[in-house]
Every structure is written in C-alpha cells, then in structure tokens.
Coordinates of C-alpha atoms and ligand atoms in Angstrom, one line a residue:
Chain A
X1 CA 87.8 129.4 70.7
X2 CA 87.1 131.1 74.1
X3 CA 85.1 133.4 74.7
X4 CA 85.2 135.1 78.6
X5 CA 81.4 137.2 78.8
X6 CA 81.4 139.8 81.9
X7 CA 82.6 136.9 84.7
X8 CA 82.9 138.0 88.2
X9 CA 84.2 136.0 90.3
X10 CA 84.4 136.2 93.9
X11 CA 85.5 134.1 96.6
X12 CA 84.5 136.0 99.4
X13 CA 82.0 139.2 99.7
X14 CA 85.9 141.6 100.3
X15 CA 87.0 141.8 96.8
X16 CA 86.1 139.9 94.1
X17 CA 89.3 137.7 92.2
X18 CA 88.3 138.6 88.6
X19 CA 86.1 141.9 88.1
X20 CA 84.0 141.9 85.1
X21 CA 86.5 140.1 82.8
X22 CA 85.6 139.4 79.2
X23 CA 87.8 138.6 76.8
X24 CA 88.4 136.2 73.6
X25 CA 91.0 134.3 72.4
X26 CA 90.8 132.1 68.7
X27 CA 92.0 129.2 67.6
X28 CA 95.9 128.6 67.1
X29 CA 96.0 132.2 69.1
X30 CA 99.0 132.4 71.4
X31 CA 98.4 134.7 74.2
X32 CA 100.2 135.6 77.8
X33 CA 98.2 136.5 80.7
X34 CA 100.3 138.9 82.7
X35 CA 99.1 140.4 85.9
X36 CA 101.0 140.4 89.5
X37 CA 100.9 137.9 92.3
X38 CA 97.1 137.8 93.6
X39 CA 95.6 139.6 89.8
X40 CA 93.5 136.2 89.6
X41 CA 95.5 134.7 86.4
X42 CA 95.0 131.1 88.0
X43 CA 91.3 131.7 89.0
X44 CA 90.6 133.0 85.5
X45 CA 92.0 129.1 84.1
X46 CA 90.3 127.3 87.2
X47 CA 87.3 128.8 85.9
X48 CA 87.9 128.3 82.1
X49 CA 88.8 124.1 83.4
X50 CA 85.4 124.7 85.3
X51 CA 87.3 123.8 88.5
X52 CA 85.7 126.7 89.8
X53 CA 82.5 128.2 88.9
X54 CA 81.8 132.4 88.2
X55 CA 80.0 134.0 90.3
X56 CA 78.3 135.5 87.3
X57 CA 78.9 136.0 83.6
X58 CA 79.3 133.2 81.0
X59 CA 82.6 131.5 79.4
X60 CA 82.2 129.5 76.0
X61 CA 84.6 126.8 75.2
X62 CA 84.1 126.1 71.0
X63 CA 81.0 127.6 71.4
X64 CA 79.7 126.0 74.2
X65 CA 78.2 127.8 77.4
X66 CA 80.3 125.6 79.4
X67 CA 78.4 127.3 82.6
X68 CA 75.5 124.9 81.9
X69 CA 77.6 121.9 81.4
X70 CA 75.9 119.0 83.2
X71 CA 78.5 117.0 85.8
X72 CA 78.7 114.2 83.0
X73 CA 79.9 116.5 80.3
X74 CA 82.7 117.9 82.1
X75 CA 85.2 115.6 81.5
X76 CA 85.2 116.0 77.5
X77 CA 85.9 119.4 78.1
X78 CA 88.8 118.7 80.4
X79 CA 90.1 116.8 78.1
X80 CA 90.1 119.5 75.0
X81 CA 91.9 121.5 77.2
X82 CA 95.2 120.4 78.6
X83 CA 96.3 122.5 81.7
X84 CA 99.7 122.9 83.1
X85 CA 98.7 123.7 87.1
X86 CA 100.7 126.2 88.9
X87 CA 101.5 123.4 91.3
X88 CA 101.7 120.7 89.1
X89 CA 99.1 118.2 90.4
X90 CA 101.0 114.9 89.8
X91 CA 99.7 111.5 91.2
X92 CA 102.3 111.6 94.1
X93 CA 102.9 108.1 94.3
X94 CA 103.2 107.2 90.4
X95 CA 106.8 107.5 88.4
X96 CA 106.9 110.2 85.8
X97 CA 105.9 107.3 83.1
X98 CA 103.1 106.3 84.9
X99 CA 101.6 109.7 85.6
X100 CA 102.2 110.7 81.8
X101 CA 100.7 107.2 80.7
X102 CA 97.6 108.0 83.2
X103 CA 96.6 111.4 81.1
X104 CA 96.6 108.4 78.5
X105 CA 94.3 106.6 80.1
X106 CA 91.8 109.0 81.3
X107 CA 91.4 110.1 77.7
X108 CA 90.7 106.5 76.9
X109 CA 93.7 106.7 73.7
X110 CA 96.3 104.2 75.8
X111 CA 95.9 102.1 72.8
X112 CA 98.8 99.7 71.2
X113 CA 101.0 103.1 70.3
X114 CA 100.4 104.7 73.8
X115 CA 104.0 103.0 75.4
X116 CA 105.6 105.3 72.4
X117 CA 103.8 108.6 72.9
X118 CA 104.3 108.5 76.5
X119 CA 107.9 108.4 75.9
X120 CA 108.0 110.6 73.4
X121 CA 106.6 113.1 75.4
X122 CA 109.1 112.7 78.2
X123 CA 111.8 113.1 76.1
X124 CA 110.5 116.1 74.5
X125 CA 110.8 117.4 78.1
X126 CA 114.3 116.0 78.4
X127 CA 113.4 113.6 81.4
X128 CA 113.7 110.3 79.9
X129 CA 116.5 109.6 82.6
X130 CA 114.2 110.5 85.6
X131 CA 111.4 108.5 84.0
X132 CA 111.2 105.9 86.6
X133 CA 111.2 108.7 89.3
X134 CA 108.3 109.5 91.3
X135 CA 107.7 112.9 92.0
X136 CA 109.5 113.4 95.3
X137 CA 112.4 112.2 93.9
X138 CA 112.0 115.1 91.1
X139 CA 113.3 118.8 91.4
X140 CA 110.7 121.6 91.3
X141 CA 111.7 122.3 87.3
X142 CA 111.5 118.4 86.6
X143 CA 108.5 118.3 88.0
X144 CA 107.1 120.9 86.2
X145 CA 108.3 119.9 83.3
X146 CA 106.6 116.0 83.5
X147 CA 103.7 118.1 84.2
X148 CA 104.3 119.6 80.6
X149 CA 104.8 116.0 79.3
X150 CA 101.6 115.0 80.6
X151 CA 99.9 117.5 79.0
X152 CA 101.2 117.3 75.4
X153 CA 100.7 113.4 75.5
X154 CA 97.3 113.4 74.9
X155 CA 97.6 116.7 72.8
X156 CA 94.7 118.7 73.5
X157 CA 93.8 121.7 70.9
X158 CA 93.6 124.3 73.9
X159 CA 97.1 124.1 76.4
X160 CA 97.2 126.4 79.0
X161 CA 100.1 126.7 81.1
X162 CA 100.0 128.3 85.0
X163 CA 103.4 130.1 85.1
X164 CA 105.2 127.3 83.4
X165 CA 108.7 128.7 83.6
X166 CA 108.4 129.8 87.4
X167 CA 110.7 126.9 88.5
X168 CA 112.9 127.3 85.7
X169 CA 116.3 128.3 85.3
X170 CA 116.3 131.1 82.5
X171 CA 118.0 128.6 79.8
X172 CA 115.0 125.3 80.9
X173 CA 112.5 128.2 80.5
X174 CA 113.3 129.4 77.0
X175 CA 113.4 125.9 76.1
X176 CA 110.1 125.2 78.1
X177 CA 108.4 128.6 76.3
X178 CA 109.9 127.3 72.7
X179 CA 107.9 124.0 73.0
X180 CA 104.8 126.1 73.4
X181 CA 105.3 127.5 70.5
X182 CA 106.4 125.1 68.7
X183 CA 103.0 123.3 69.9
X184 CA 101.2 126.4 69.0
X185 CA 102.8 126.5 65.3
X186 CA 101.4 123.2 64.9
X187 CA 97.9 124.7 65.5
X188 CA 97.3 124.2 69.4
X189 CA 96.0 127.5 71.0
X190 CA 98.1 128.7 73.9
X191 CA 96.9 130.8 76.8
X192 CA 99.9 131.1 79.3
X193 CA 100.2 133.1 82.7
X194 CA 103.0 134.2 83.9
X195 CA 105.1 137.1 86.0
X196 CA 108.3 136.6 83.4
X197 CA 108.8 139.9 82.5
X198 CA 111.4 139.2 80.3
X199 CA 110.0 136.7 78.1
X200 CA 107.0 137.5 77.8
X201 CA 108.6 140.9 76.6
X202 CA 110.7 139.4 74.0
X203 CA 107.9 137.6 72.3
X204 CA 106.1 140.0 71.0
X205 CA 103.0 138.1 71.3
X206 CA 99.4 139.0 72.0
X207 CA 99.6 140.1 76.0
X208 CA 96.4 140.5 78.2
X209 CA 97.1 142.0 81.7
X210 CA 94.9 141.5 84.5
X211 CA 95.2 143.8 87.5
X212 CA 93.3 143.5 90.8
X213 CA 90.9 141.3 88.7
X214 CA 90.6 143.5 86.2
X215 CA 91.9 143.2 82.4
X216 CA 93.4 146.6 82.1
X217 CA 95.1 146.0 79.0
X218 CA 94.9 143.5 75.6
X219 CA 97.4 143.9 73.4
X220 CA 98.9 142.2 70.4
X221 CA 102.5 142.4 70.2
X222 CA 102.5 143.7 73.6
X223 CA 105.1 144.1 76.6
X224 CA 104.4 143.4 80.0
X225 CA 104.8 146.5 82.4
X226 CA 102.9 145.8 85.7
Chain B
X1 CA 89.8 96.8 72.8
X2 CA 90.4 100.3 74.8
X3 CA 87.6 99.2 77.0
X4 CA 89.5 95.8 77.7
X5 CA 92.4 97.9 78.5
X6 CA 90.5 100.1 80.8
X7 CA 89.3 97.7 82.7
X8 CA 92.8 95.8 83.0
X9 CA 93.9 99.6 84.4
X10 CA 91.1 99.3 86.8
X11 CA 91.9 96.1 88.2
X12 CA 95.4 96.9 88.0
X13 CA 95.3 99.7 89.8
X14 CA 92.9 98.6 92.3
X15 CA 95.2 96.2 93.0
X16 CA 98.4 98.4 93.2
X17 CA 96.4 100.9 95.1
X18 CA 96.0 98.1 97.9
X19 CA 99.8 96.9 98.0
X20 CA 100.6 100.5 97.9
X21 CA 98.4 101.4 101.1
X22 CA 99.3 98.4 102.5
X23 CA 98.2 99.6 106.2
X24 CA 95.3 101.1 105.4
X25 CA 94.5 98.1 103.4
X26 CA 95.3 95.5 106.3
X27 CA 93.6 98.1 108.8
X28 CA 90.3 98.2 106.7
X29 CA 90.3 94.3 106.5
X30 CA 91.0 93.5 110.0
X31 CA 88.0 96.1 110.6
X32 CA 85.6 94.1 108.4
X33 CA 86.6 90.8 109.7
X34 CA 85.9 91.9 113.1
X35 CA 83.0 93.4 113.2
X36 CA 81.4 90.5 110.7
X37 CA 82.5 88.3 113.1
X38 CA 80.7 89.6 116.2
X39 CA 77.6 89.9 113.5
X40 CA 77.8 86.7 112.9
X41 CA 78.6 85.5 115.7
X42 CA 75.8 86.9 117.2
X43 CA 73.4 85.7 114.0
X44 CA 74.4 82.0 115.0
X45 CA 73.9 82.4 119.1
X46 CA 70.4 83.8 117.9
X47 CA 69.5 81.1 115.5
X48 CA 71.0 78.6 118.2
X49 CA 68.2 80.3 121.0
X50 CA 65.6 79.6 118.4
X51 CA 66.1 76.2 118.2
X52 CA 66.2 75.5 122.0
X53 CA 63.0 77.0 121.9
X54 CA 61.7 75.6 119.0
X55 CA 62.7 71.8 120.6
X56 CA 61.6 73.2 124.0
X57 CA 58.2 73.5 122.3
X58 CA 58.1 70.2 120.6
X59 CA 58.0 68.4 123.8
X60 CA 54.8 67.2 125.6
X61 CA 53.6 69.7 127.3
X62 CA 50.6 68.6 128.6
X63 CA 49.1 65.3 129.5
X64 CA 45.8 64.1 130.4
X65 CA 45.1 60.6 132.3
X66 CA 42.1 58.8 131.6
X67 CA 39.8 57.3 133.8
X68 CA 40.1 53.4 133.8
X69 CA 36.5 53.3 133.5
X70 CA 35.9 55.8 130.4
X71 CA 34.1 54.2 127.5
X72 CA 36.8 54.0 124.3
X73 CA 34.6 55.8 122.3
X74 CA 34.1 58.5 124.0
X75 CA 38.2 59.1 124.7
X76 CA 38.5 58.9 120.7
X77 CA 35.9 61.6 120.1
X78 CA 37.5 63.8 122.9
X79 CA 40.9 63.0 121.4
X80 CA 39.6 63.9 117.5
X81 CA 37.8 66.9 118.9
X82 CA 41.4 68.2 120.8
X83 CA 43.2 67.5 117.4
X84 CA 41.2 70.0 115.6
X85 CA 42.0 72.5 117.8
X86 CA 44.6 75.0 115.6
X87 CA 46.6 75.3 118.6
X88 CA 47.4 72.0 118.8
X89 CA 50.2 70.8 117.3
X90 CA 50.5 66.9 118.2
X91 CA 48.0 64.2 120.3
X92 CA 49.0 61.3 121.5
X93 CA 46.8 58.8 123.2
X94 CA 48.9 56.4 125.2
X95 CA 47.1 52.9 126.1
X96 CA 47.8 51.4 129.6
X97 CA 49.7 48.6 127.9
X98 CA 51.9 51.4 126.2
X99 CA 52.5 53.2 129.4
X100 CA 53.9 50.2 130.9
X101 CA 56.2 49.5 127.8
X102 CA 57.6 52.8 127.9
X103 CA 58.5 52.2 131.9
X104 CA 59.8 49.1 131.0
X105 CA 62.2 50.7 128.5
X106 CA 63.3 54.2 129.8
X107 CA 63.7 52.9 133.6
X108 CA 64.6 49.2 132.8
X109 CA 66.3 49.3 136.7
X110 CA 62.5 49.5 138.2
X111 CA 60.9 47.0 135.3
X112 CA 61.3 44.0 138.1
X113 CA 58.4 46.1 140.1
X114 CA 56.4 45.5 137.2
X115 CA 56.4 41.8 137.6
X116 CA 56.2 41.9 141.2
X117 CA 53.0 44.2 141.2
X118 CA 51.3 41.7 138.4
X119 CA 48.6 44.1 137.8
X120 CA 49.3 47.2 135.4
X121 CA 49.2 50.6 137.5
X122 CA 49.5 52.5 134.5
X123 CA 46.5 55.2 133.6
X124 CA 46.0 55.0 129.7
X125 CA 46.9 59.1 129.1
X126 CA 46.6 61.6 126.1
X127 CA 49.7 63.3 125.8
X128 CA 49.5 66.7 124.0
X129 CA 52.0 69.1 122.7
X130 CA 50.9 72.6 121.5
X131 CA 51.6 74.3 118.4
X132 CA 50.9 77.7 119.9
X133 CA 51.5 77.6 123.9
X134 CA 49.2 80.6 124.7
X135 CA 46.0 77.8 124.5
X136 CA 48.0 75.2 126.8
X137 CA 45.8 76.5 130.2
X138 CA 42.6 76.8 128.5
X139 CA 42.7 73.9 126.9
X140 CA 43.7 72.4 130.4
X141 CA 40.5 73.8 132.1
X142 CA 38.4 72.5 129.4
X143 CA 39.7 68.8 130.2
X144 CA 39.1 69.3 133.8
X145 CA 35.7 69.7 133.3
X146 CA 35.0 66.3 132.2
X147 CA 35.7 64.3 135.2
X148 CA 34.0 61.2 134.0
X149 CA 36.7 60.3 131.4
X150 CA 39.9 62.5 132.4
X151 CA 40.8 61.9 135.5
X152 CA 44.2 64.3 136.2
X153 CA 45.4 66.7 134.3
X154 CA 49.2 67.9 134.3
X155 CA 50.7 70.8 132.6
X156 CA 53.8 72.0 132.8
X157 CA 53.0 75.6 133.0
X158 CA 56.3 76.2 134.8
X159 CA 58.0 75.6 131.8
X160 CA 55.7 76.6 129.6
X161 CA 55.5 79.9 131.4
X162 CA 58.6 80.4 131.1
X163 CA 59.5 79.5 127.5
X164 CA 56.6 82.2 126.3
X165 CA 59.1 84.9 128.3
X166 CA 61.7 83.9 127.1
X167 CA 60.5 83.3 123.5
X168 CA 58.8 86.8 123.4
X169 CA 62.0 88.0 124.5
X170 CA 64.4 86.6 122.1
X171 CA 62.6 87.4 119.4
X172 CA 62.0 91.2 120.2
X173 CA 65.4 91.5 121.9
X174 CA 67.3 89.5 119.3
X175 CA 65.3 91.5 116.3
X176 CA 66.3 95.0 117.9
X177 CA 69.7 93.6 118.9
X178 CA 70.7 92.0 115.1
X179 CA 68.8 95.6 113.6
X180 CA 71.2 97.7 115.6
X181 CA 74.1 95.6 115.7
X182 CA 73.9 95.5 111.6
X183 CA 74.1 99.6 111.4
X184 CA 76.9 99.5 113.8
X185 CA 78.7 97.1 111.8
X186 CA 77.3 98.8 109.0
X187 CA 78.8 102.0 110.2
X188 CA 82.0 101.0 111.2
X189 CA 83.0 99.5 107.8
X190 CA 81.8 102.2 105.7
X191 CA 83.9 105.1 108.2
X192 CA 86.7 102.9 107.4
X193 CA 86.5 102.8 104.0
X194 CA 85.4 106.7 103.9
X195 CA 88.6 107.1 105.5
X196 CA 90.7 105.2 103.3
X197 CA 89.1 107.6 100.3
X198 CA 89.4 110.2 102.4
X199 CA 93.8 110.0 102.4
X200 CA 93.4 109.8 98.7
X201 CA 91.4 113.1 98.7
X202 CA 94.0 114.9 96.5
X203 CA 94.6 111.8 93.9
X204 CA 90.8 112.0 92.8
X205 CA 91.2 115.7 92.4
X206 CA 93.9 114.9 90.2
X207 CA 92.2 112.6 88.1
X208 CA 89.5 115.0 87.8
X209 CA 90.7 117.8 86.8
X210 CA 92.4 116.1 83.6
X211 CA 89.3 115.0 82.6
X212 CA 88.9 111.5 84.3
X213 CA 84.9 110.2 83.9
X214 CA 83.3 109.1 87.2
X215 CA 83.4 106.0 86.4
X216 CA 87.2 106.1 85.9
X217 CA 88.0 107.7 89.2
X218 CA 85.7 105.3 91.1
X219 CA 86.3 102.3 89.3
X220 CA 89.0 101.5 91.1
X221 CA 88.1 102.4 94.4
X222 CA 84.9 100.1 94.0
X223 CA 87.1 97.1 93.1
X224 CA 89.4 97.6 95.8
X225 CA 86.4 98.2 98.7
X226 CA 84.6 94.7 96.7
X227 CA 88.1 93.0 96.9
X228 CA 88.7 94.2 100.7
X229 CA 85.2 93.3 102.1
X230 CA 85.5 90.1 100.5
X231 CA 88.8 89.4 102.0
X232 CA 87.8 90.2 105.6
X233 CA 84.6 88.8 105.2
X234 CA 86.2 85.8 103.9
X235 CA 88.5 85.5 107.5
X236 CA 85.1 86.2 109.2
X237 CA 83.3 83.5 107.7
X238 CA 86.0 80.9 108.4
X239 CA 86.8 82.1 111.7
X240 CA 82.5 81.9 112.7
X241 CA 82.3 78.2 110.9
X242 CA 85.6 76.7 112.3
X243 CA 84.7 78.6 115.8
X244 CA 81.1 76.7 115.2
X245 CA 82.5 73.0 114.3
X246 CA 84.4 74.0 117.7
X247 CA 82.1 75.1 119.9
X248 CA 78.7 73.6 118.3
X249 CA 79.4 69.7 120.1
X250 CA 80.7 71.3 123.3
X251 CA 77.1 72.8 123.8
X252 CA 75.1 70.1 122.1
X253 CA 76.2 68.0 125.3
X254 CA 75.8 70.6 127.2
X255 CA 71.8 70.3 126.9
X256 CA 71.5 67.2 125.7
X257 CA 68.1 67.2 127.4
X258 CA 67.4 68.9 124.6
X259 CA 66.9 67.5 120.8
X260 CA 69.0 70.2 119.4
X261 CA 71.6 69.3 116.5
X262 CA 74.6 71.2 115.4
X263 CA 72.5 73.6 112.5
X264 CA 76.1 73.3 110.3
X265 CA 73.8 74.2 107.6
X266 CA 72.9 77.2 109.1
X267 CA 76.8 78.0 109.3
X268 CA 77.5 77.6 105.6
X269 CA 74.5 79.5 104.5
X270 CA 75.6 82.3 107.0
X271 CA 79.5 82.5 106.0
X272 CA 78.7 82.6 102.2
X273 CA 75.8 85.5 103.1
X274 CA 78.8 87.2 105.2
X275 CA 81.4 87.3 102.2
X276 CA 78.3 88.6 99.9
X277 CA 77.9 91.3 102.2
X278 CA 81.0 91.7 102.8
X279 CA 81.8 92.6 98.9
X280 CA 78.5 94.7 98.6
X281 CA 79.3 96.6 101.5
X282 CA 83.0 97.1 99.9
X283 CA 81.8 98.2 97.3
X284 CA 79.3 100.0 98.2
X285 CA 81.0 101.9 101.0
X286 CA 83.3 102.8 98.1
X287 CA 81.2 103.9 95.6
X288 CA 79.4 106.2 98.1
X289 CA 82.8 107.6 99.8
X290 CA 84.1 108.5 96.6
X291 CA 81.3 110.2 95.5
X292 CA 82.0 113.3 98.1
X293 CA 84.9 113.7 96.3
X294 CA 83.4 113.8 92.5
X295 CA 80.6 116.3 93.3
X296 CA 81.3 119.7 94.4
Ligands
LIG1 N1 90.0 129.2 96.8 C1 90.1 130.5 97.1 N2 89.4 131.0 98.1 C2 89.4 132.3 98.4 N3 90.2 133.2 97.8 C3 91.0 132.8 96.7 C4 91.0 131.4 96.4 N4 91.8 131.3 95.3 C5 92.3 132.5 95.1 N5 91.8 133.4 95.9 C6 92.1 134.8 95.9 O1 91.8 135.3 94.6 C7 92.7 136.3 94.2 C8 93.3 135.9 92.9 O2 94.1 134.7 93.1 P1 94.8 133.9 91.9 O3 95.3 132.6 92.4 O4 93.8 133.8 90.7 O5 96.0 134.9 91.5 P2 97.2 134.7 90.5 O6 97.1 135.8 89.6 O7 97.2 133.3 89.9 O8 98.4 134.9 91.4 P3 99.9 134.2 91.3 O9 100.6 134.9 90.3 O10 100.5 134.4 92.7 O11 99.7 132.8 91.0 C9 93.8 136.3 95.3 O12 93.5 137.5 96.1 C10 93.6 135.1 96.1 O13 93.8 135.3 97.5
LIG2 MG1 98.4 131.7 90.0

C-alpha cells in the first residue's frame, strides 16, 4: 500500500512540481496517473523510489514513513518496487540478458534458476532474438520493453511503469498494457503514467489526474480528459 | 551460496569493467606506475644520501698525537675518560709500532724509507670518530689543553663542517620533499581514479535506483582500483629495482672512497611497500570516488 500525505514538491522557488498531493493506492490496485507533459507524473514516482525527496509532506510504502528511511534501508524498498523509468535506465554497455540478469543480482535471487527467469522474462517481452543486443543496437520500443523485462524478473509486489507505451506502436502497447495486467491479476499493484488517451480510456480502471501538480481528479473507472 | 555468487559477480565484473574501459584502464595504470616511480625513485636517492652520510660519519674524524714522552698511564686514563664521553662513538689508540705498520701497508711504494730512516718517526696517536659531530671542536679544545701528553691535534672540521650542512639538510629537505611529493603522488592517482568513476557516473545511478546496496555498487569499483594500483605499482616496483641493480654499481664506484654498499635490501623492502600502496591507494581512491556518487 501507498499512501501519498500532503507532499509538495518543488524544485525551484517558481512553481512547485506536485502541489499538495495526497493520495492512496492498495494492494493488487491498478491505477493510471494521467496528467499532461510537465503535471509532475514522473516526480510523483521519483519521489515514491525516493530518488528524490519532498519538499514537505510524508509518503508511506507498506506502512513505512519512507521519508525517514536511513541511506542503508533504501535499497530494500527499491527493490519492493520495480520501476519502469521514462528513459529506461539500462546499463549501456551490457546485452539485454545481462542487464535483466543484473536486476537478478542486485536483489541477491541469481541463484541456480536465475539463467531461466531471466529468459523467461525476455521472452515474455518477445525479445529473445535481440537478447544478445546491447542497448544501442535496440529500437526505442525494444528498449523499453527489456526495461519491462527487467523489472518483472525479480517480480516486485509494487510495478510502476513511466509511460510504458510511449515508444510503442498502438498493437506493442496493448500488448505491453495486457502484461500489466496480467501482472496485476496475479496480485502485483500497478501505478502507471501515461498521456495515452485512448487506453487508458478503454480500461476502465481507477484514473488519478494530476494537473499543474495538482490531483484534480481520482476516479475509479474513469476516462482521461486533460 | 548467493554470497559466493556475488562475489564471483564482483570480481567478474571488476574484471570486465577493466577490459571494457580498456583506456581508461591502461591510462589509470601508466599514471600509478609513473608517479610511484618518481616516489620511489626519489625514496631510494634519499636512503642512498643517508648512507653517504652515515659512512662519512664513521670515519676518523679526529686524531690526536701523543707526546713521545707521555707516561702510558696517563694516555690510558685520558683515552678511558674520552670513551665515556656520549658523543663519542669509537677511540682508537694507535702505538708508534702500529703507525708504522699501517705506512708499511697502505703506501708499500714509500716502506723502503722506513728502513733507510732506521728509527720510527711515527707519533703513537688516538684516533677518534664521533657519534654526534656537534662535540668534535670542543672535544678538540679540551685535548689542546694538555700539552704535556697530546702534542697536535687534527680535526677535520672542513669536512665535518660540511657533513652537519649537509646532514641537516637532507634530512629536513628530504622529509618535506618525500611529505610533499607523497600527496602529489597521492593526488594524482586518486584524480585519476575519481575520473574513471566519474565516466561511470550514470551506471551507479542505474544500479541505484533498482535497489543495488553500497556495497554492491562499489564492490566492484574497489576490486578494479585494488587490481589497477597493484598492476602499476607492480611495473613501478620492477622498473625502481631493475633501474637500482643498474645504476646501484655504477655509483658504488663512483665514491668508492666511500664504504657504501648497494642497500638491495632496501630495494626489495621498498618495491613490495610500493605494490601495497599501490593496492591500498586503488582501492581506496575507489572506495572514496564512488562514494560521491552513492550519497546525495
Ligand atoms: N530535476 C528537476 N529540476 C527542476 N525541475 C524539474 C526537475 N524534474 C522535473 N522538473 C519540473 O517539474 C515539473 C514536473 O515534471 P515531471 O517530470 O514530473 O512531469 P511529467 O508529468 O512526468 O511530464 P512528462 O509527461 O513530460 O513526462 C516540470 O515543470 C519539470 O520541468
Ligand atoms: Mg514524466
């Protein structure tokens, strides 16, 4: 469960990125975040990954004030949350096996089934072909879509996904957007931003849009209009 | 098990990290070996000084002759009363009969004179080296002041004079120089290695944010700076101990007036100190660069 308390959080003194946002979402939820270019969708993640901290206002990850996490405690929360970045973040100079198997790693589970799971989770994202590839050698969407790989491997019981289906043709991003929930139906809570209008429409899930740093609306079963 | 593994990644990709950066890698090393090299290099020259002084100081330095007519006695009390003295470091009394033995031997060309002359012309003398050459005048003056057994006193204050200088120098000079030198070298290696780290910026960032440990990110890193410093402290330390066995008999003949030998010992000990430093500054250097990149 998270639970988002009255966060502000500004980068500068101009206008703050997210404006007194709370909000909540359960376990096995699965909810969009919807909001324009610039509405702070990514800061709002960065902050709930504690790559960034809020300028004031507390977020609880299962209960914990992760705010007062010490530097050494970080990491297992990481880890309960898998995040699929807006721009990817994948080791440049390792293949798409290598950088899946790393997420492995890190997690300390590369154990004598980890070979298996990492390719299992490339295939599930259709890029067993690519898999000695390293990212340069990869299309926008295939990237992407080994950074979805990487972050089912270790499956995580919190994915959030940065706009997951920007670099995707419409047919890769319903396929992309069925995973989730097929992730989801398995009992993984999803939080996923986006600007896909149509998807997100045809969903009919819970829908939380942020505007200006503001959540303006939360609604289950919800469109996006912005 | 896992751990095993983890440290197998960690070596691994230590390892692959290096091949992959192979430049940077050869850059870094080339850096180290160089600048451990002028350290040590300069370590050896200094420890070389010291022992020209050192043998400098071990000769006679000052030497008293006796007058024929003193009474034996009295010349062994004066010659027990010197050898207390702290600053003393070695007495020698040298009988006439001695004096002439040691002509015969070092200037066997003149020993016919000896014959010719019958009679021994040699003073009986007490030869005296110093332990501390700050008491060499005094201890001079004192001697002049009995005329009835010492007749002559020489001292070689010239040289004497001269090794306190240059002593006092070294010692200062080569403590501030060796102090400064260190940080330089110091310096230098760790800015290498910090930029290294620093053209992996965005890696660590990645590991990060999915939740890497510390220890995980760094681990690495710390192997390959440990592996790296060894490696180019490893090229310094043969290049200072084959450079040594080169140039070490070259200036042993060069003073040969002096009774310095070729310190190989202090070579070895220096070359395996070098690759110690060399992985602890690796290392180190690593462990510290990396750390920018963790907090924040
Ligand atoms: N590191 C930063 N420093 C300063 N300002 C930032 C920083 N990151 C984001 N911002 C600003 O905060 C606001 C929200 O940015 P954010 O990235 O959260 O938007 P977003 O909703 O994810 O947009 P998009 O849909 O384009 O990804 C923007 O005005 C942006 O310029
Ligand atoms: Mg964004």
């Amino acid at each position: 469960m998270i639970i988002v308390q009255d966060v502000v959080k500004a980068y500068d003194e101009i206008t703050p990125a997210l404006d007194h946002v709370s909000l909540q979402i359960n376990d096995r939820d699965f909810v969009f975040l919807v909001g324009s270019s610039g509405a702070g969708k990514t800061t709002l993640i960065r902050l709930i990954n504690k790559d960034e901290e809020p300028t004031s206002g507390s977020i609880f990850v299962d209960g914990v004030n992760i705010t007062r996490l010490k530097r050494g405690e970080v990491p297992s929360l990481r880890r309960k949350i898998g995040v699929i970045f807006q721009d990817f973040k994948l080791l440049p100079h390792a293949t798409v096996s290598e950088n899946v198997e790393f997420a492995l790693r890190v997690v300390g589970e590369h154990d004598g089934r980890g070979h298996q799971r990492v390719e299992e989770a490339i295939e599930t994202v259709g890029l067993s072909a690519q898999a000695r590839r390293r990212p340069y050698q990869l299309s926008g969407g295939e990237q992407q879509r080994v950074a979805i790989a990487r972050c089912l491997v270790t499956d995580p019981p919190i994915v959030i996904a940065d706009e997951p289906t920007g670099n995707l043709d419409p047919d890769t991003g319903w396929e992309t957007m069925n995973l989730l929930v097929r992730i989801n139906a398995m009992g993984t809570t999803v939080l996923i931003a986006t600007h896909n209008r149509e998807l997100v429409n045809t969903m009919r899930r819970r829908v939380i849009s942020l505007e200006d740093g503001k959540v303006v609306r939360d609604e289950v079963g919800g469109g996006y209009s912005g | 098990m896992a751990r095993f593994r983890t440290i197998r990644y960690i070596i691994g990709a230590a390892f692959g990290s290096m091949w992959r950066n192979l430049l940077t890698t050869f850059t870094a090393i080339i850096t180290i070996a160089i600048m451990l090299i002028v350290f040590s290099t300069f370590l050896a020259v200094n420890d070389t000084l010291d022992h020209m002084i050192d043998a400098l100081g071990r000769r006679t330095n000052l030497v008293a002759y006796v007058q024929d007519a003193a009474p034996p006695s009295e010349i062994t009390a004066l010659v027990q009363s010197v050898s207390a003295r702290a600053d003393v470091a070695e007495i020698v009394f040298v009988s006439r009969e001695q004096a002439a033995d040691d002509f015969r031997n070092t200037l066997s060309d003149l020993a016919e004179i000896l014959d010719v002359i019958e009679t021994n012309p040699f003073p009986a003398s007490i030869e005296v080296r110093m332990a501390d050459p700050e008491g060499l005048l005094p201890l001079a003056d004192e001697l002049r002041l009995q005329p009835a057994l010492i007749d002559q006193v020489l001292v070689r204050a010239d040289v004497v004079g001269r090794l306190l200088r240059v002593s006092n120098l070294a010692r200062i000079g080569g403590g501030i120089l060796i102090i400064s030198l260190g940080a330089v070298t110091l310096f230098v290696i760790f800015n290498t290695i910090r930029l290294a780290v620093y053209s992996r910026r965005e890696e660590i960032e990645i590991m990060r944010l999915i939740g890497a440990t510390d220890w995980f990110v760094r681990g690495p890193f710390v192997v390959e700076g440990a592996v790296i410093g060894f490696i180019g402290a490893g090229l310094s330390a043969i290049a200072v101990v084959a450079g040594y066995a080169r140039v070490g008999p070259t200036l042993e003949s060069l003073v040969s007036f002096l009774p310095i030998q070729t310190q190989t010992g202090f070579v070895t000990n220096l070359a395996l100190f070098t690759m110690l430093m060399g992985v602890l500054i690796g290392s180190v250097g690593s462990y510290f660069s990396v750390r920018r990149y963790l907090e924040n």
